[in-house]
């Protein structure tokens, strides 16, 4: 957000604007069933995968910044690395 909005760390106006944008986002998310149930489903997926016991590594992939030189890319929700070394990228959906 800092780069997108040109925020300066020591600028009190930028700090207030940042906090206001976060507040608006939280308010919007509280009434968005897609966000509420989608995130819940993602978290439940991770618990189930871990409980099955065949995964050596489970990593959330869709958080944080992504830098890619060609075009916009959307990361999947999770990367699973199984005990045999095989990998699977997973996009979790709630149906």
mmCIF file of N, CA and C in Angstrom:
data_model
loop_
_atom_site.group_PDB
_atom_site.id
_atom_site.type_symbol
_atom_site.label_atom_id
_atom_site.label_comp_id
_atom_site.label_asym_id
_atom_site.label_seq_id
_atom_site.Cartn_x
_atom_site.Cartn_y
_atom_site.Cartn_z
ATOM 1 N N UNK A 1 0.814 -1.194 0.000
ATOM 2 C CA UNK A 1 0.000 0.000 0.000
ATOM 3 C C UNK A 1 0.858 1.258 0.000
ATOM 4 N N UNK A 2 2.016 1.165 0.613
ATOM 5 C CA UNK A 2 2.895 2.325 0.681
ATOM 6 C C UNK A 2 3.307 2.795 -0.702
ATOM 7 N N UNK A 3 3.705 1.871 -1.544
ATOM 8 C CA UNK A 3 4.133 2.220 -2.896
ATOM 9 C C UNK A 3 2.946 2.710 -3.719
ATOM 10 N N UNK A 4 1.840 1.982 -3.631
ATOM 11 C CA UNK A 4 0.648 2.318 -4.415
ATOM 12 C C UNK A 4 0.124 3.719 -4.108
ATOM 13 N N UNK A 5 0.135 4.095 -2.837
ATOM 14 C CA UNK A 5 -0.436 5.379 -2.422
ATOM 15 C C UNK A 5 0.607 6.451 -2.133
ATOM 16 N N UNK A 6 1.882 6.119 -2.270
ATOM 17 C CA UNK A 6 2.943 7.090 -2.040
ATOM 18 C C UNK A 6 3.088 7.506 -0.589
ATOM 19 N N UNK A 7 2.796 6.597 0.332
ATOM 20 C CA UNK A 7 2.899 6.918 1.753
ATOM 21 C C UNK A 7 4.345 7.108 2.176
ATOM 22 N N UNK A 8 4.566 8.059 3.053
ATOM 23 C CA UNK A 8 5.858 8.271 3.700
ATOM 24 C C UNK A 8 5.714 7.850 5.158
ATOM 25 N N UNK A 9 6.703 7.160 5.675
ATOM 26 C CA UNK A 9 6.622 6.577 7.009
ATOM 27 C C UNK A 9 6.361 7.605 8.105
ATOM 28 N N UNK A 10 6.960 8.767 8.002
ATOM 29 C CA UNK A 10 6.837 9.777 9.065
ATOM 30 C C UNK A 10 5.751 10.810 8.807
ATOM 31 N N UNK A 11 4.909 10.592 7.813
ATOM 32 C CA UNK A 11 3.860 11.546 7.466
ATOM 33 C C UNK A 11 2.572 11.188 8.214
ATOM 34 N N UNK A 12 2.127 12.028 9.168
ATOM 35 C CA UNK A 12 0.915 11.710 9.940
ATOM 36 C C UNK A 12 -0.343 11.648 9.073
ATOM 37 N N UNK A 13 -0.390 12.406 8.001
ATOM 38 C CA UNK A 13 -1.551 12.349 7.102
ATOM 39 C C UNK A 13 -1.587 10.986 6.402
ATOM 40 N N UNK A 14 -0.430 10.509 5.979
ATOM 41 C CA UNK A 14 -0.354 9.193 5.343
ATOM 42 C C UNK A 14 -0.742 8.094 6.333
ATOM 43 N N UNK A 15 -0.321 8.231 7.578
ATOM 44 C CA UNK A 15 -0.669 7.245 8.600
ATOM 45 C C UNK A 15 -2.179 7.198 8.811
ATOM 46 N N UNK A 16 -2.788 8.349 8.907
ATOM 47 C CA UNK A 16 -4.237 8.406 9.097
ATOM 48 C C UNK A 16 -4.978 7.836 7.890
ATOM 49 N N UNK A 17 -4.489 8.137 6.693
ATOM 50 C CA UNK A 17 -5.112 7.613 5.490
ATOM 51 C C UNK A 17 -4.987 6.090 5.439
ATOM 52 N N UNK A 18 -3.821 5.570 5.803
ATOM 53 C CA UNK A 18 -3.594 4.127 5.846
ATOM 54 C C UNK A 18 -4.578 3.460 6.810
ATOM 55 N N UNK A 19 -4.696 4.007 7.996
ATOM 56 C CA UNK A 19 -5.597 3.442 9.007
ATOM 57 C C UNK A 19 -7.044 3.490 8.525
ATOM 58 N N UNK A 20 -7.428 4.566 7.875
ATOM 59 C CA UNK A 20 -8.791 4.687 7.359
ATOM 60 C C UNK A 20 -9.062 3.645 6.269
ATOM 61 N N UNK A 21 -8.108 3.420 5.388
ATOM 62 C CA UNK A 21 -8.276 2.408 4.338
ATOM 63 C C UNK A 21 -8.419 1.009 4.950
ATOM 64 N N UNK A 22 -7.646 0.715 5.977
ATOM 65 C CA UNK A 22 -7.743 -0.577 6.659
ATOM 66 C C UNK A 22 -9.099 -0.706 7.339
ATOM 67 N N UNK A 23 -9.553 0.353 7.999
ATOM 68 C CA UNK A 23 -10.858 0.337 8.665
ATOM 69 C C UNK A 23 -11.974 0.064 7.660
ATOM 70 N N UNK A 24 -11.932 0.744 6.515
ATOM 71 C CA UNK A 24 -12.946 0.545 5.484
ATOM 72 C C UNK A 24 -12.921 -0.891 4.961
ATOM 73 N N UNK A 25 -11.732 -1.425 4.788
ATOM 74 C CA UNK A 25 -11.603 -2.795 4.300
ATOM 75 C C UNK A 25 -12.178 -3.792 5.305
ATOM 76 N N UNK A 26 -11.891 -3.583 6.585
ATOM 77 C CA UNK A 26 -12.434 -4.467 7.622
ATOM 78 C C UNK A 26 -13.954 -4.394 7.664
ATOM 79 N N UNK A 27 -14.507 -3.196 7.596
ATOM 80 C CA UNK A 27 -15.960 -3.030 7.611
ATOM 81 C C UNK A 27 -16.596 -3.731 6.416
ATOM 82 N N UNK A 28 -15.979 -3.595 5.267
ATOM 83 C CA UNK A 28 -16.494 -4.230 4.061
ATOM 84 C C UNK A 28 -16.429 -5.756 4.172
ATOM 85 N N UNK A 29 -15.351 -6.266 4.736
ATOM 86 C CA UNK A 29 -15.166 -7.711 4.857
ATOM 87 C C UNK A 29 -16.150 -8.345 5.834
ATOM 88 N N UNK A 30 -16.540 -7.615 6.855
ATOM 89 C CA UNK A 30 -17.453 -8.167 7.865
ATOM 90 C C UNK A 30 -18.806 -8.547 7.281
ATOM 91 N N UNK A 31 -19.205 -7.888 6.216
ATOM 92 C CA UNK A 31 -20.512 -8.181 5.622
ATOM 93 C C UNK A 31 -20.399 -8.932 4.296
ATOM 94 N N UNK A 32 -19.205 -9.392 3.958
ATOM 95 C CA UNK A 32 -18.985 -10.085 2.693
ATOM 96 C C UNK A 32 -18.922 -11.597 2.949
ATOM 97 N N UNK A 33 -20.023 -12.291 2.671
ATOM 98 C CA UNK A 33 -20.069 -13.738 2.926
ATOM 99 C C UNK A 33 -19.014 -14.496 2.146
ATOM 100 N N UNK A 34 -18.682 -14.013 0.969
ATOM 101 C CA UNK A 34 -17.654 -14.674 0.159
ATOM 102 C C UNK A 34 -16.312 -14.689 0.895
ATOM 103 N N UNK A 35 -15.974 -13.576 1.509
ATOM 104 C CA UNK A 35 -14.722 -13.493 2.270
ATOM 105 C C UNK A 35 -14.812 -14.351 3.530
ATOM 106 N N UNK A 36 -15.895 -14.206 4.272
ATOM 107 C CA UNK A 36 -16.043 -14.923 5.542
ATOM 108 C C UNK A 36 -15.984 -16.434 5.331
ATOM 109 N N UNK A 37 -16.800 -16.963 4.432
ATOM 110 C CA UNK A 37 -16.859 -18.409 4.237
ATOM 111 C C UNK A 37 -15.677 -18.926 3.428
ATOM 112 N N UNK A 38 -15.169 -18.124 2.513
ATOM 113 C CA UNK A 38 -14.013 -18.535 1.726
ATOM 114 C C UNK A 38 -12.773 -18.717 2.586
ATOM 115 N N UNK A 39 -12.504 -17.752 3.455
ATOM 116 C CA UNK A 39 -11.330 -17.865 4.332
ATOM 117 C C UNK A 39 -11.488 -19.015 5.317
ATOM 118 N N UNK A 40 -12.698 -19.209 5.810
ATOM 119 C CA UNK A 40 -12.956 -20.319 6.725
ATOM 120 C C UNK A 40 -12.668 -21.645 6.025
ATOM 121 N N UNK A 41 -13.118 -21.781 4.792
ATOM 122 C CA UNK A 41 -12.896 -22.998 4.025
ATOM 123 C C UNK A 41 -11.407 -23.233 3.777
ATOM 124 N N UNK A 42 -10.675 -22.165 3.447
ATOM 125 C CA UNK A 42 -9.220 -22.289 3.254
ATOM 126 C C UNK A 42 -8.544 -22.813 4.509
ATOM 127 N N UNK A 43 -8.899 -22.260 5.660
ATOM 128 C CA UNK A 43 -8.279 -22.694 6.914
ATOM 129 C C UNK A 43 -8.637 -24.140 7.241
ATOM 130 N N UNK A 44 -9.884 -24.521 7.014
ATOM 131 C CA UNK A 44 -10.296 -25.904 7.264
ATOM 132 C C UNK A 44 -9.552 -26.874 6.345
ATOM 133 N N UNK A 45 -9.324 -26.462 5.100
ATOM 134 C CA UNK A 45 -8.568 -27.293 4.167
ATOM 135 C C UNK A 45 -7.181 -27.591 4.738
ATOM 136 N N UNK A 46 -6.518 -26.571 5.238
ATOM 137 C CA UNK A 46 -5.174 -26.761 5.795
ATOM 138 C C UNK A 46 -5.193 -27.729 6.976
ATOM 139 N N UNK A 47 -6.173 -27.613 7.846
ATOM 140 C CA UNK A 47 -6.270 -28.534 8.990
ATOM 141 C C UNK A 47 -6.472 -29.975 8.522
ATOM 142 N N UNK A 48 -7.324 -30.155 7.523
ATOM 143 C CA UNK A 48 -7.599 -31.505 7.027
ATOM 144 C C UNK A 48 -6.356 -32.108 6.382
ATOM 145 N N UNK A 49 -5.665 -31.331 5.554
ATOM 146 C CA UNK A 49 -4.444 -31.833 4.899
ATOM 147 C C UNK A 49 -3.418 -32.262 5.941
ATOM 148 N N UNK A 50 -3.218 -31.450 6.961
ATOM 149 C CA UNK A 50 -2.246 -31.814 8.002
ATOM 150 C C UNK A 50 -2.672 -33.076 8.734
ATOM 151 N N UNK A 51 -3.969 -33.209 8.993
ATOM 152 C CA UNK A 51 -4.470 -34.368 9.743
ATOM 153 C C UNK A 51 -4.316 -35.668 8.965
ATOM 154 N N UNK A 52 -4.325 -35.598 7.640
ATOM 155 C CA UNK A 52 -4.195 -36.812 6.831
ATOM 156 C C UNK A 52 -2.804 -37.428 6.915
ATOM 157 N N UNK A 53 -1.792 -36.618 7.224
ATOM 158 C CA UNK A 53 -0.466 -37.145 7.521
ATOM 159 C C UNK A 53 0.430 -37.514 6.354
ATOM 160 N N UNK A 54 0.089 -37.142 5.135
ATOM 161 C CA UNK A 54 0.912 -37.503 3.984
ATOM 162 C C UNK A 54 1.723 -36.342 3.434
ATOM 163 N N UNK A 55 1.599 -35.176 4.051
ATOM 164 C CA UNK A 55 2.251 -33.977 3.538
ATOM 165 C C UNK A 55 3.452 -33.628 4.416
ATOM 166 N N UNK A 56 4.598 -33.410 3.767
ATOM 167 C CA UNK A 56 5.805 -33.012 4.484
ATOM 168 C C UNK A 56 5.827 -31.498 4.700
ATOM 169 N N UNK A 57 5.223 -30.743 3.759
ATOM 170 C CA UNK A 57 5.206 -29.288 3.858
ATOM 171 C C UNK A 57 3.888 -28.767 3.307
ATOM 172 N N UNK A 58 3.287 -27.869 4.041
ATOM 173 C CA UNK A 58 2.081 -27.171 3.604
ATOM 174 C C UNK A 58 2.360 -25.691 3.753
ATOM 175 N N UNK A 59 2.333 -24.956 2.630
ATOM 176 C CA UNK A 59 2.673 -23.540 2.669
ATOM 177 C C UNK A 59 1.577 -22.722 2.002
ATOM 178 N N UNK A 60 1.157 -21.670 2.684
ATOM 179 C CA UNK A 60 0.209 -20.740 2.079
ATOM 180 C C UNK A 60 0.964 -19.899 1.060
ATOM 181 N N UNK A 61 0.478 -19.878 -0.163
ATOM 182 C CA UNK A 61 1.177 -19.206 -1.263
ATOM 183 C C UNK A 61 0.569 -17.856 -1.632
ATOM 184 N N UNK A 62 -0.671 -17.613 -1.269
ATOM 185 C CA UNK A 62 -1.366 -16.439 -1.790
ATOM 186 C C UNK A 62 -1.309 -15.213 -0.885
ATOM 187 N N UNK A 63 -0.319 -15.144 -0.032
ATOM 188 C CA UNK A 63 -0.174 -13.947 0.798
ATOM 189 C C UNK A 63 1.182 -13.306 0.514
ATOM 190 N N UNK A 64 1.240 -12.013 0.700
ATOM 191 C CA UNK A 64 2.476 -11.287 0.434
ATOM 192 C C UNK A 64 2.566 -10.826 -1.003
ATOM 193 N N UNK A 65 3.618 -10.117 -1.304
ATOM 194 C CA UNK A 65 3.809 -9.576 -2.642
ATOM 195 C C UNK A 65 4.341 -10.635 -3.599
ATOM 196 N N UNK A 66 3.962 -10.478 -4.867
ATOM 197 C CA UNK A 66 4.466 -11.344 -5.931
ATOM 198 C C UNK A 66 5.078 -10.441 -6.989
ATOM 199 N N UNK A 67 6.273 -10.762 -7.407
ATOM 200 C CA UNK A 67 6.938 -10.003 -8.465
ATOM 201 C C UNK A 67 7.147 -10.925 -9.650
ATOM 202 N N UNK A 68 6.617 -10.547 -10.789
ATOM 203 C CA UNK A 68 6.673 -11.375 -11.978
ATOM 204 C C UNK A 68 6.884 -10.449 -13.170
ATOM 205 N N UNK A 69 7.800 -10.778 -14.068
ATOM 206 C CA UNK A 69 8.204 -9.828 -15.100
ATOM 207 C C UNK A 69 7.308 -9.796 -16.336
ATOM 208 N N UNK A 70 6.493 -10.814 -16.570
ATOM 209 C CA UNK A 70 5.753 -10.887 -17.822
ATOM 210 C C UNK A 70 4.368 -10.242 -17.735
ATOM 211 N N UNK A 71 3.491 -10.787 -16.948
ATOM 212 C CA UNK A 71 2.139 -10.264 -16.802
ATOM 213 C C UNK A 71 1.626 -10.615 -15.409
ATOM 214 N N UNK A 72 0.449 -10.099 -15.086
ATOM 215 C CA UNK A 72 -0.093 -10.354 -13.753
ATOM 216 C C UNK A 72 -0.344 -11.849 -13.567
ATOM 217 N N UNK A 73 0.001 -12.333 -12.402
ATOM 218 C CA UNK A 73 -0.169 -13.751 -12.089
ATOM 219 C C UNK A 73 -0.835 -13.836 -10.721
ATOM 220 N N UNK A 74 -1.681 -14.812 -10.551
ATOM 221 C CA UNK A 74 -2.369 -15.009 -9.278
ATOM 222 C C UNK A 74 -1.866 -16.320 -8.676
ATOM 223 N N UNK A 75 -1.353 -16.243 -7.480
ATOM 224 C CA UNK A 75 -0.814 -17.432 -6.808
ATOM 225 C C UNK A 75 -1.951 -18.299 -6.281
ATOM 226 N N UNK A 76 -1.755 -19.614 -6.254
ATOM 227 C CA UNK A 76 -2.755 -20.506 -5.659
ATOM 228 C C UNK A 76 -2.752 -20.335 -4.145
ATOM 229 N N UNK A 77 -3.737 -20.903 -3.491
ATOM 230 C CA UNK A 77 -3.834 -20.777 -2.037
ATOM 231 C C UNK A 77 -2.705 -21.509 -1.308
ATOM 232 N N UNK A 78 -2.418 -22.742 -1.723
ATOM 233 C CA UNK A 78 -1.442 -23.555 -0.996
ATOM 234 C C UNK A 78 -0.511 -24.313 -1.932
ATOM 235 N N UNK A 79 0.688 -24.569 -1.424
ATOM 236 C CA UNK A 79 1.627 -25.526 -2.036
ATOM 237 C C UNK A 79 1.733 -26.686 -1.046
ATOM 238 N N UNK A 80 1.552 -27.889 -1.566
ATOM 239 C CA UNK A 80 1.708 -29.094 -0.764
ATOM 240 C C UNK A 80 2.899 -29.862 -1.302
ATOM 241 N N UNK A 81 3.809 -30.230 -0.442
ATOM 242 C CA UNK A 81 4.915 -31.117 -0.811
ATOM 243 C C UNK A 81 4.721 -32.393 -0.005
ATOM 244 N N UNK A 82 4.561 -33.474 -0.725
ATOM 245 C CA UNK A 82 4.293 -34.757 -0.093
ATOM 246 C C UNK A 82 5.597 -35.416 0.348
ATOM 247 N N UNK A 83 5.481 -36.414 1.177
ATOM 248 C CA UNK A 83 6.652 -37.095 1.723
ATOM 249 C C UNK A 83 7.509 -37.751 0.648
ATOM 250 N N UNK A 84 6.910 -38.067 -0.515
ATOM 251 C CA UNK A 84 7.686 -38.660 -1.607
ATOM 252 C C UNK A 84 8.356 -37.605 -2.488
ATOM 253 N N UNK A 85 8.194 -36.320 -2.149
ATOM 254 C CA UNK A 85 8.821 -35.236 -2.892
ATOM 255 C C UNK A 85 7.938 -34.613 -3.969
ATOM 256 N N UNK A 86 6.828 -35.229 -4.294
ATOM 257 C CA UNK A 86 5.932 -34.646 -5.300
ATOM 258 C C UNK A 86 5.242 -33.407 -4.716
ATOM 259 N N UNK A 87 4.843 -32.517 -5.621
ATOM 260 C CA UNK A 87 4.242 -31.254 -5.202
ATOM 261 C C UNK A 87 2.892 -31.057 -5.873
ATOM 262 N N UNK A 88 2.056 -30.270 -5.207
ATOM 263 C CA UNK A 88 0.743 -29.934 -5.733
ATOM 264 C C UNK A 88 0.403 -28.512 -5.297
ATOM 265 N N UNK A 89 -0.052 -27.714 -6.260
ATOM 266 C CA UNK A 89 -0.528 -26.374 -5.951
ATOM 267 C C UNK A 89 -2.043 -26.436 -5.892
ATOM 268 N N UNK A 90 -2.659 -25.831 -4.880
ATOM 269 C CA UNK A 90 -4.097 -25.979 -4.651
ATOM 270 C C UNK A 90 -4.759 -24.616 -4.519
ATOM 271 N N UNK A 91 -5.839 -24.426 -5.243
ATOM 272 C CA UNK A 91 -6.727 -23.282 -5.086
ATOM 273 C C UNK A 91 -7.986 -23.808 -4.422
ATOM 274 N N UNK A 92 -8.255 -23.390 -3.202
ATOM 275 C CA UNK A 92 -9.380 -23.901 -2.426
ATOM 276 C C UNK A 92 -10.634 -23.086 -2.777
ATOM 277 N N UNK A 93 -11.722 -23.811 -3.018
ATOM 278 C CA UNK A 93 -13.013 -23.161 -3.315
ATOM 279 C C UNK A 93 -14.081 -23.726 -2.392
ATOM 280 N N UNK A 94 -15.039 -22.904 -2.052
ATOM 281 C CA UNK A 94 -16.147 -23.297 -1.193
ATOM 282 C C UNK A 94 -17.399 -23.440 -2.065
ATOM 283 N N UNK A 95 -17.869 -24.673 -2.235
ATOM 284 C CA UNK A 95 -19.081 -24.918 -3.025
ATOM 285 C C UNK A 95 -20.152 -25.506 -2.133
#
